[in-house]
mmCIF file of C-alpha atoms in Angstrom:
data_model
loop_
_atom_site.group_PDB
_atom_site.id
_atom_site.type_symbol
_atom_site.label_atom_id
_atom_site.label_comp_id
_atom_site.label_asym_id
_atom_site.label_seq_id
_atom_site.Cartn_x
_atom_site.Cartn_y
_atom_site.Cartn_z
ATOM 1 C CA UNK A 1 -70.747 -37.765 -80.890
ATOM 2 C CA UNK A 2 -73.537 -35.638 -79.317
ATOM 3 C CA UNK A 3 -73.629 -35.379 -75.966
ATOM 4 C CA UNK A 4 -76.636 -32.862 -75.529
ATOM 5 C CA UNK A 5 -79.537 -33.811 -77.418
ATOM 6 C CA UNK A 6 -82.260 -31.257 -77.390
ATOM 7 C CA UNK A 7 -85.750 -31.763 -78.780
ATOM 8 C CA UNK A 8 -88.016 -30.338 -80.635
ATOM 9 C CA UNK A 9 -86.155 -28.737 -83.751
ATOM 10 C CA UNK A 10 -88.849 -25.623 -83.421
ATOM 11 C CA UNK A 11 -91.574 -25.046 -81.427
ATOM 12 C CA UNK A 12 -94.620 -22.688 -81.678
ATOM 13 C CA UNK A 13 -96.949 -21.905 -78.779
ATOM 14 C CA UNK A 14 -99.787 -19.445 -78.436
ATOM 15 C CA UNK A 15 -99.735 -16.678 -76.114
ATOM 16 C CA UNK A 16 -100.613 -17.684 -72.476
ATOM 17 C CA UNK A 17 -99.851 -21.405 -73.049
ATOM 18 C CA UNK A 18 -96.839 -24.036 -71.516
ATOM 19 C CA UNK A 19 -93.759 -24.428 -74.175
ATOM 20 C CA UNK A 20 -91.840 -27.475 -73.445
ATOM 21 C CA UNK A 21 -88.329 -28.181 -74.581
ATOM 22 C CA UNK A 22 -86.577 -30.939 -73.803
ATOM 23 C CA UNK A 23 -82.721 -32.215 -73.943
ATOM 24 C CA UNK A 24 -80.894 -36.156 -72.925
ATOM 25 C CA UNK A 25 -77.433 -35.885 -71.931
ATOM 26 C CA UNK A 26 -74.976 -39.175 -71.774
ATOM 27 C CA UNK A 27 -71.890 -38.067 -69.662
ATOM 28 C CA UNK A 28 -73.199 -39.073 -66.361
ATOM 29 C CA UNK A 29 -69.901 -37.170 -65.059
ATOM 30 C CA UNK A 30 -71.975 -33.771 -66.157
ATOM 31 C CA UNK A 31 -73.106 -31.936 -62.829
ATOM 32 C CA UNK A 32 -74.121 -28.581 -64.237
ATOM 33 C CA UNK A 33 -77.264 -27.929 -66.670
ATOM 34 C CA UNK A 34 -78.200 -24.307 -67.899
ATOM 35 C CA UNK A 35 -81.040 -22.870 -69.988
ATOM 36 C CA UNK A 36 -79.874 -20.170 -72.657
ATOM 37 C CA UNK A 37 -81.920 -17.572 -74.494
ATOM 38 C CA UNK A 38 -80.769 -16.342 -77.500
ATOM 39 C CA UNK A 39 -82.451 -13.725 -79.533
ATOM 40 C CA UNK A 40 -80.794 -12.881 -82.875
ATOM 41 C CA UNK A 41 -77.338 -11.423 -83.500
ATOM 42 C CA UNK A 42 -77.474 -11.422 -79.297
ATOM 43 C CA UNK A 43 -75.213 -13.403 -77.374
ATOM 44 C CA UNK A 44 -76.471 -16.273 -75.296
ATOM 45 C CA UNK A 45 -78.459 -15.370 -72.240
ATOM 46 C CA UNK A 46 -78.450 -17.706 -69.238
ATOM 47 C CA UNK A 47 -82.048 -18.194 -68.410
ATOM 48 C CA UNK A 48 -81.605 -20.405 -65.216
ATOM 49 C CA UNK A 49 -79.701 -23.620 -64.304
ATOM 50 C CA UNK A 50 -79.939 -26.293 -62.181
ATOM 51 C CA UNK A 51 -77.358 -29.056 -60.647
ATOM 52 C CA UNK A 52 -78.320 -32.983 -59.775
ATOM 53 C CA UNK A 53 -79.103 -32.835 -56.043
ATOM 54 C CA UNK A 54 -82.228 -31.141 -56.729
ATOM 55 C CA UNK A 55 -85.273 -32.551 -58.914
ATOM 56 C CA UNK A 56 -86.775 -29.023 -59.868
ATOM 57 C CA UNK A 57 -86.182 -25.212 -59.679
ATOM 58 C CA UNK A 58 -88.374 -22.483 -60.426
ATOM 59 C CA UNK A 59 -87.827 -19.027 -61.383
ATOM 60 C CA UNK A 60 -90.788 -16.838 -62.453
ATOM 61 C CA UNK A 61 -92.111 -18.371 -65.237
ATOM 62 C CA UNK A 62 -89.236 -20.483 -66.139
ATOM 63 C CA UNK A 63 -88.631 -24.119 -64.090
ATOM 64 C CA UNK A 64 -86.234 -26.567 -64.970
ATOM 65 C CA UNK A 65 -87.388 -30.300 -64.555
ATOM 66 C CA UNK A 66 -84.075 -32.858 -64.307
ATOM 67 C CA UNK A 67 -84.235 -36.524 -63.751
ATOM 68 C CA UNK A 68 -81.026 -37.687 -62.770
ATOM 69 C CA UNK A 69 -82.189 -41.852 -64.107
ATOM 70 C CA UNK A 70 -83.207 -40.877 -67.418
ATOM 71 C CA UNK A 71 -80.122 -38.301 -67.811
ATOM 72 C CA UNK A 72 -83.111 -35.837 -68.698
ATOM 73 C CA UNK A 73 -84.076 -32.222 -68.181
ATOM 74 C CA UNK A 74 -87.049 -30.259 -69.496
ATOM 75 C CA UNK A 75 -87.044 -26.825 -69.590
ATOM 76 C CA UNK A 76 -91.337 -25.198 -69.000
ATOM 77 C CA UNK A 77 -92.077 -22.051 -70.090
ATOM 78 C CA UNK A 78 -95.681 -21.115 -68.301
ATOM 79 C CA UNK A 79 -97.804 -18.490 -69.546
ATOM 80 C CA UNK A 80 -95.395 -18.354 -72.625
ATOM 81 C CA UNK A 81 -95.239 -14.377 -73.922
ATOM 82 C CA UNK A 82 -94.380 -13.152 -77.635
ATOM 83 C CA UNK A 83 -91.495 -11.428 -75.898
ATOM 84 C CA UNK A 84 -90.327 -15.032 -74.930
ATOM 85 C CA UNK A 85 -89.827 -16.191 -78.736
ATOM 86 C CA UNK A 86 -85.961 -16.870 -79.172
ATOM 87 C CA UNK A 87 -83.794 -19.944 -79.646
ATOM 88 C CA UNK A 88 -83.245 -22.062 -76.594
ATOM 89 C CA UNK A 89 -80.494 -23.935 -75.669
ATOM 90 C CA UNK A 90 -79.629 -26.107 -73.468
ATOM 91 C CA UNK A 91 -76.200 -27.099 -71.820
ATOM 92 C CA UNK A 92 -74.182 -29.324 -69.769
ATOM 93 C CA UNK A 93 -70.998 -29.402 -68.171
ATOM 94 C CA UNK A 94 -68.500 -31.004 -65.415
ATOM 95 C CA UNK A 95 -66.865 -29.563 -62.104
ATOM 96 C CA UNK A 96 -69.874 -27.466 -61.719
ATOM 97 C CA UNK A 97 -69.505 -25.731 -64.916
ATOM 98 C CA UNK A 98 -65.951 -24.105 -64.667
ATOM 99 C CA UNK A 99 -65.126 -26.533 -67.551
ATOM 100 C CA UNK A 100 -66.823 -25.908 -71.186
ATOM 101 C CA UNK A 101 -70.527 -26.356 -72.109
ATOM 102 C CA UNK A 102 -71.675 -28.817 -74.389
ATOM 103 C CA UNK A 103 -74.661 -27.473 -75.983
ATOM 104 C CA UNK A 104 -78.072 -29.034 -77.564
ATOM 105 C CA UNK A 105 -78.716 -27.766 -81.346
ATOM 106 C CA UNK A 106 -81.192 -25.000 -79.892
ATOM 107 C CA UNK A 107 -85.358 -25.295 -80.117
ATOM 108 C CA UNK A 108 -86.609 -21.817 -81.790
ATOM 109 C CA UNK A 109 -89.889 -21.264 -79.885
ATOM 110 C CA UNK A 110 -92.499 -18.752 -81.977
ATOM 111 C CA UNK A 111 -95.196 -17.428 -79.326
ATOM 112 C CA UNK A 112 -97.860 -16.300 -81.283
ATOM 113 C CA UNK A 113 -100.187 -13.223 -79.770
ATOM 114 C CA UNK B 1 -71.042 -3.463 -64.013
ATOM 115 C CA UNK B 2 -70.244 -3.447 -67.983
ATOM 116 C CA UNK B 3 -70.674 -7.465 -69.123
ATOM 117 C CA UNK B 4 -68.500 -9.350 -71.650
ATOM 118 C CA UNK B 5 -67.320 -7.412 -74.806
ATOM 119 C CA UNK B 6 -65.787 -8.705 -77.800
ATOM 120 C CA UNK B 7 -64.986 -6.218 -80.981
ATOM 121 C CA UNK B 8 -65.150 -6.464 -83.821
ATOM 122 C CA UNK B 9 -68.747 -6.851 -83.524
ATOM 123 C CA UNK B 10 -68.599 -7.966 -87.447
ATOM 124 C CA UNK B 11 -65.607 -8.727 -89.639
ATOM 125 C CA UNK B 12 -65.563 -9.393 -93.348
ATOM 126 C CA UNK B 13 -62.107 -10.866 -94.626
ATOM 127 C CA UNK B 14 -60.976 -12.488 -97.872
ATOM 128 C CA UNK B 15 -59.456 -15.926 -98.100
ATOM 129 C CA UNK B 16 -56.016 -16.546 -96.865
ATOM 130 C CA UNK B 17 -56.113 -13.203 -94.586
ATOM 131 C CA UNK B 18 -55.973 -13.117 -91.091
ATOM 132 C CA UNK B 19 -58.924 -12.571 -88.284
ATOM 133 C CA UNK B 20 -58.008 -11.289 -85.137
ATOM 134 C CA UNK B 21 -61.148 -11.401 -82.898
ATOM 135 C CA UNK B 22 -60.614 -9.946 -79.408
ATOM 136 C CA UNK B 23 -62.911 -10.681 -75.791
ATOM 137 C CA UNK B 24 -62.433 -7.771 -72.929
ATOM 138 C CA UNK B 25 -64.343 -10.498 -69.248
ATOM 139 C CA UNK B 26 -66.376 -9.038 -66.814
ATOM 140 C CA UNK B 27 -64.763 -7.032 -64.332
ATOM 141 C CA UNK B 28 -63.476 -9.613 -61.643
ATOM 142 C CA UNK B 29 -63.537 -12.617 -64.335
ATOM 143 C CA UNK B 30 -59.926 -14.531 -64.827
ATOM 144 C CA UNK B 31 -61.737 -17.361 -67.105
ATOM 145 C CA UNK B 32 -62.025 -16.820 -70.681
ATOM 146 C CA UNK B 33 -63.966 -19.303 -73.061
ATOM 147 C CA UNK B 34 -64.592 -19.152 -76.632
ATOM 148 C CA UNK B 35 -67.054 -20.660 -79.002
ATOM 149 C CA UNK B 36 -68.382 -20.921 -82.209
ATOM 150 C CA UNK B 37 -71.767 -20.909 -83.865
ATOM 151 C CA UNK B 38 -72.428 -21.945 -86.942
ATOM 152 C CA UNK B 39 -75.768 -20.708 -88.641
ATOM 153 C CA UNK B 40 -78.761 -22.582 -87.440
ATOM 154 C CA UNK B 41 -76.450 -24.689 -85.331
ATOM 155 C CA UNK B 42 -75.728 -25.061 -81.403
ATOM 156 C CA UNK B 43 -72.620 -23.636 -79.971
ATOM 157 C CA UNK B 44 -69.648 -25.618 -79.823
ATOM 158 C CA UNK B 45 -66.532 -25.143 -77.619
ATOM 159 C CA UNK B 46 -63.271 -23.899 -79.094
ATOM 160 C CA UNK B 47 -60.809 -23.274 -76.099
ATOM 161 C CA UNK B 48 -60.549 -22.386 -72.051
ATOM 162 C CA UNK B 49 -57.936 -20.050 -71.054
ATOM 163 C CA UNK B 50 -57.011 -18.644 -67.770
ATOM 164 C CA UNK B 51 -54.580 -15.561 -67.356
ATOM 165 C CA UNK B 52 -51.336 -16.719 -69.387
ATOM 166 C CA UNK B 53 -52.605 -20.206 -69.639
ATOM 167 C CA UNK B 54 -54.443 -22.382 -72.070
ATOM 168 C CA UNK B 55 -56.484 -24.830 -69.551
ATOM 169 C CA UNK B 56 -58.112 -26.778 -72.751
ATOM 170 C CA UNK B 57 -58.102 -26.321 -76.120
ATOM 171 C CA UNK B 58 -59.923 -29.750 -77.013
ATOM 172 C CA UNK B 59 -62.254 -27.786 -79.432
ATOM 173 C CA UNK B 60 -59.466 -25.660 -81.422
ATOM 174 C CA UNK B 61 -58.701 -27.306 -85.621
ATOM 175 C CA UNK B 62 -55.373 -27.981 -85.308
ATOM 176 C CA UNK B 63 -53.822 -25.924 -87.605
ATOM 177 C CA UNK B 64 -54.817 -21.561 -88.412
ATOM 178 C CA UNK B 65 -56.147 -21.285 -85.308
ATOM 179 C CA UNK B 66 -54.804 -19.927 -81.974
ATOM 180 C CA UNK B 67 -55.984 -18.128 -78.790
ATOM 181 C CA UNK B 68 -54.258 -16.224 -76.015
ATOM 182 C CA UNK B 69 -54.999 -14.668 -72.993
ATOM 183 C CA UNK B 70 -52.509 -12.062 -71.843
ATOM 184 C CA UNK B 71 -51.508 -10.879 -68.499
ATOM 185 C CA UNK B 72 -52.528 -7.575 -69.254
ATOM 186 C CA UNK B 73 -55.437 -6.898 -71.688
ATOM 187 C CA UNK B 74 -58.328 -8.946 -73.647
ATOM 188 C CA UNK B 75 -58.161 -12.617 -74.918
ATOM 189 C CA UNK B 76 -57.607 -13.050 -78.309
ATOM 190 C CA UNK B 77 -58.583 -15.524 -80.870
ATOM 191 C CA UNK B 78 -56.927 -15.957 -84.108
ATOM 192 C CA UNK B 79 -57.362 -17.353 -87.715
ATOM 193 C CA UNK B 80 -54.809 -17.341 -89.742
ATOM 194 C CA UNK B 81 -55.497 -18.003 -93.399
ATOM 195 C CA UNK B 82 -59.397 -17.763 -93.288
ATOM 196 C CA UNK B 83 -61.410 -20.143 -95.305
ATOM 197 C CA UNK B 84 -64.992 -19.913 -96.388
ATOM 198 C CA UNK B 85 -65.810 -22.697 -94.136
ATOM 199 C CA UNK B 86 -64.374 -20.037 -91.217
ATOM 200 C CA UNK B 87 -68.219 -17.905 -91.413
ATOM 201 C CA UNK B 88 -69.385 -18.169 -88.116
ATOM 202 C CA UNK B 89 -70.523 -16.596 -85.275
ATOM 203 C CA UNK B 90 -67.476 -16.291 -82.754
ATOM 204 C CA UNK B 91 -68.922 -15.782 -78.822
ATOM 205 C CA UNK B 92 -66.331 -15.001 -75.878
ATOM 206 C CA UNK B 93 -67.606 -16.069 -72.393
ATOM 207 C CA UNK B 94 -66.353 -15.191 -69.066
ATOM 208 C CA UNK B 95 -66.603 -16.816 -65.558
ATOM 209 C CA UNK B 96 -65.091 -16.454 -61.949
ATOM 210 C CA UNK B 97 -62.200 -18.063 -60.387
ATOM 211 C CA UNK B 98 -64.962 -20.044 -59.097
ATOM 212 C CA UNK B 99 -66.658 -21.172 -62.008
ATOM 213 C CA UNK B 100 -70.474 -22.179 -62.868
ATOM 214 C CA UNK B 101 -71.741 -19.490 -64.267
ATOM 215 C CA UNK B 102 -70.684 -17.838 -67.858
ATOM 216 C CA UNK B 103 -71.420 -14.646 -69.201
ATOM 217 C CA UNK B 104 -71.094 -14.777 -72.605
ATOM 218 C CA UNK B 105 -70.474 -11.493 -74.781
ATOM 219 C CA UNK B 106 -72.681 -10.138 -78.042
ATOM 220 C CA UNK B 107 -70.510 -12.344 -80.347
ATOM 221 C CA UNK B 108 -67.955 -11.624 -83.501
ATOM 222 C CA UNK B 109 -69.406 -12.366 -87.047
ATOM 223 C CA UNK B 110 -66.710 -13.032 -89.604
ATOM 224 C CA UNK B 111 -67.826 -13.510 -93.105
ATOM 225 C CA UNK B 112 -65.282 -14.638 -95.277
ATOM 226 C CA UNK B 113 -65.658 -13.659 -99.150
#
């Protein structure tokens, strides 16, 4: 059973524009949703995270977007950057995310110059 | 502040040897988590250990595999009698005693021949 489901597969973008990746999570006991960055043969990066109380947070260029109803977050990219291609994952977990993450399967996002 | 290391970095064993991958936290960090990535795949949790203690281990195969976390020294996970299936990206992540956020390290690749 998948609890994360993350969407789309791959994405590519051109320099300067929005990417938008988006994941559905079932466990409505989940209280804890990260963004990872992964480049190749790196280890998982966390990009920013967010918790339920709040319906957006912004960091730079990265804001997560989480609707509690739907059991949805979105993940924006503005002014996407070549330096910004990697995979993307995203994550939930309970108790504030001292237990384990369930990951999505991962967009790869291409930002072409 | 050095982050999360795990050695080997790669590992190349034949079937029905032993891996022994090892995970060194974050200064300050008493959690331990591992998972594993399969290629083109999300990560998926393995086991949760605190100092001397396995908190959950939902996500271990039953049988070949282990993990321990000793009082003194890094976290170890081990496959006993690798298969092929085995290949995978292994990542070690760390947290506080207070949870939320994990660090995870660059990752062990084991390639089994």
């Amino acid at each position: 059973q998948q609890q994360v489901k993350q969407s789309p597969q791959s994405l590519i973008v051109q320099k300067g524009g929005i990417s938008i990746i988006n994941c559905a999570y079932e466990n409505t006991a989940f209280d804890y949703f990260p963004w990872y960055q992964q480049f190749p043969g790196k280890g998982p990066a966390l990009l920013i995270a967010i918790r339920p109380d709040v319906s957006e947070k912004k960091e730079g260029r990265f804001t997560i977007s989480f609707n509690k109803s739907a059991k949805q977050f979105s993940l924006h990219i503005m002014d996407s950057q070549p330096g910004d291609s990697a995979t993307y994952f995203c994550a939930a977990s309970k108790e504030g995310g001292s237990e384990k993450l369930v990951f999505g399967k991962g967009t790869k996002l291409t930002v072409n110059p | 502040n050095a982050g999360v290391m795990q050695n080997p970095r790669h590992l190349v064993r034949r079937r029905g040897q032993e891996a022994r991958l090892r995970c060194s936290p974050m200064k300050g960090h008493s959690h331990v988590y591992w998972y594993r990535q399969l290629p083109e795949e999300g990560l998926k949790f393995m086991v949760y250990l605190q100092k001397e203690n396995i908190i959950d281990e939902s996500g271990m195969p039953k049988e070949r595999f282990s993990a321990e976390f000793p009082k003194e020294g890094p976290s170890i996970l081990r496959i006993q009698q690798v298969v092929r299936g085995d290949s995978a990206a292994y990542f070690c992540a760390s947290s506080t005693s207070m949870g939320e956020t994990q660090y995870f390290g660059p990752g062990t690749r084991l390639l089994v021949l």
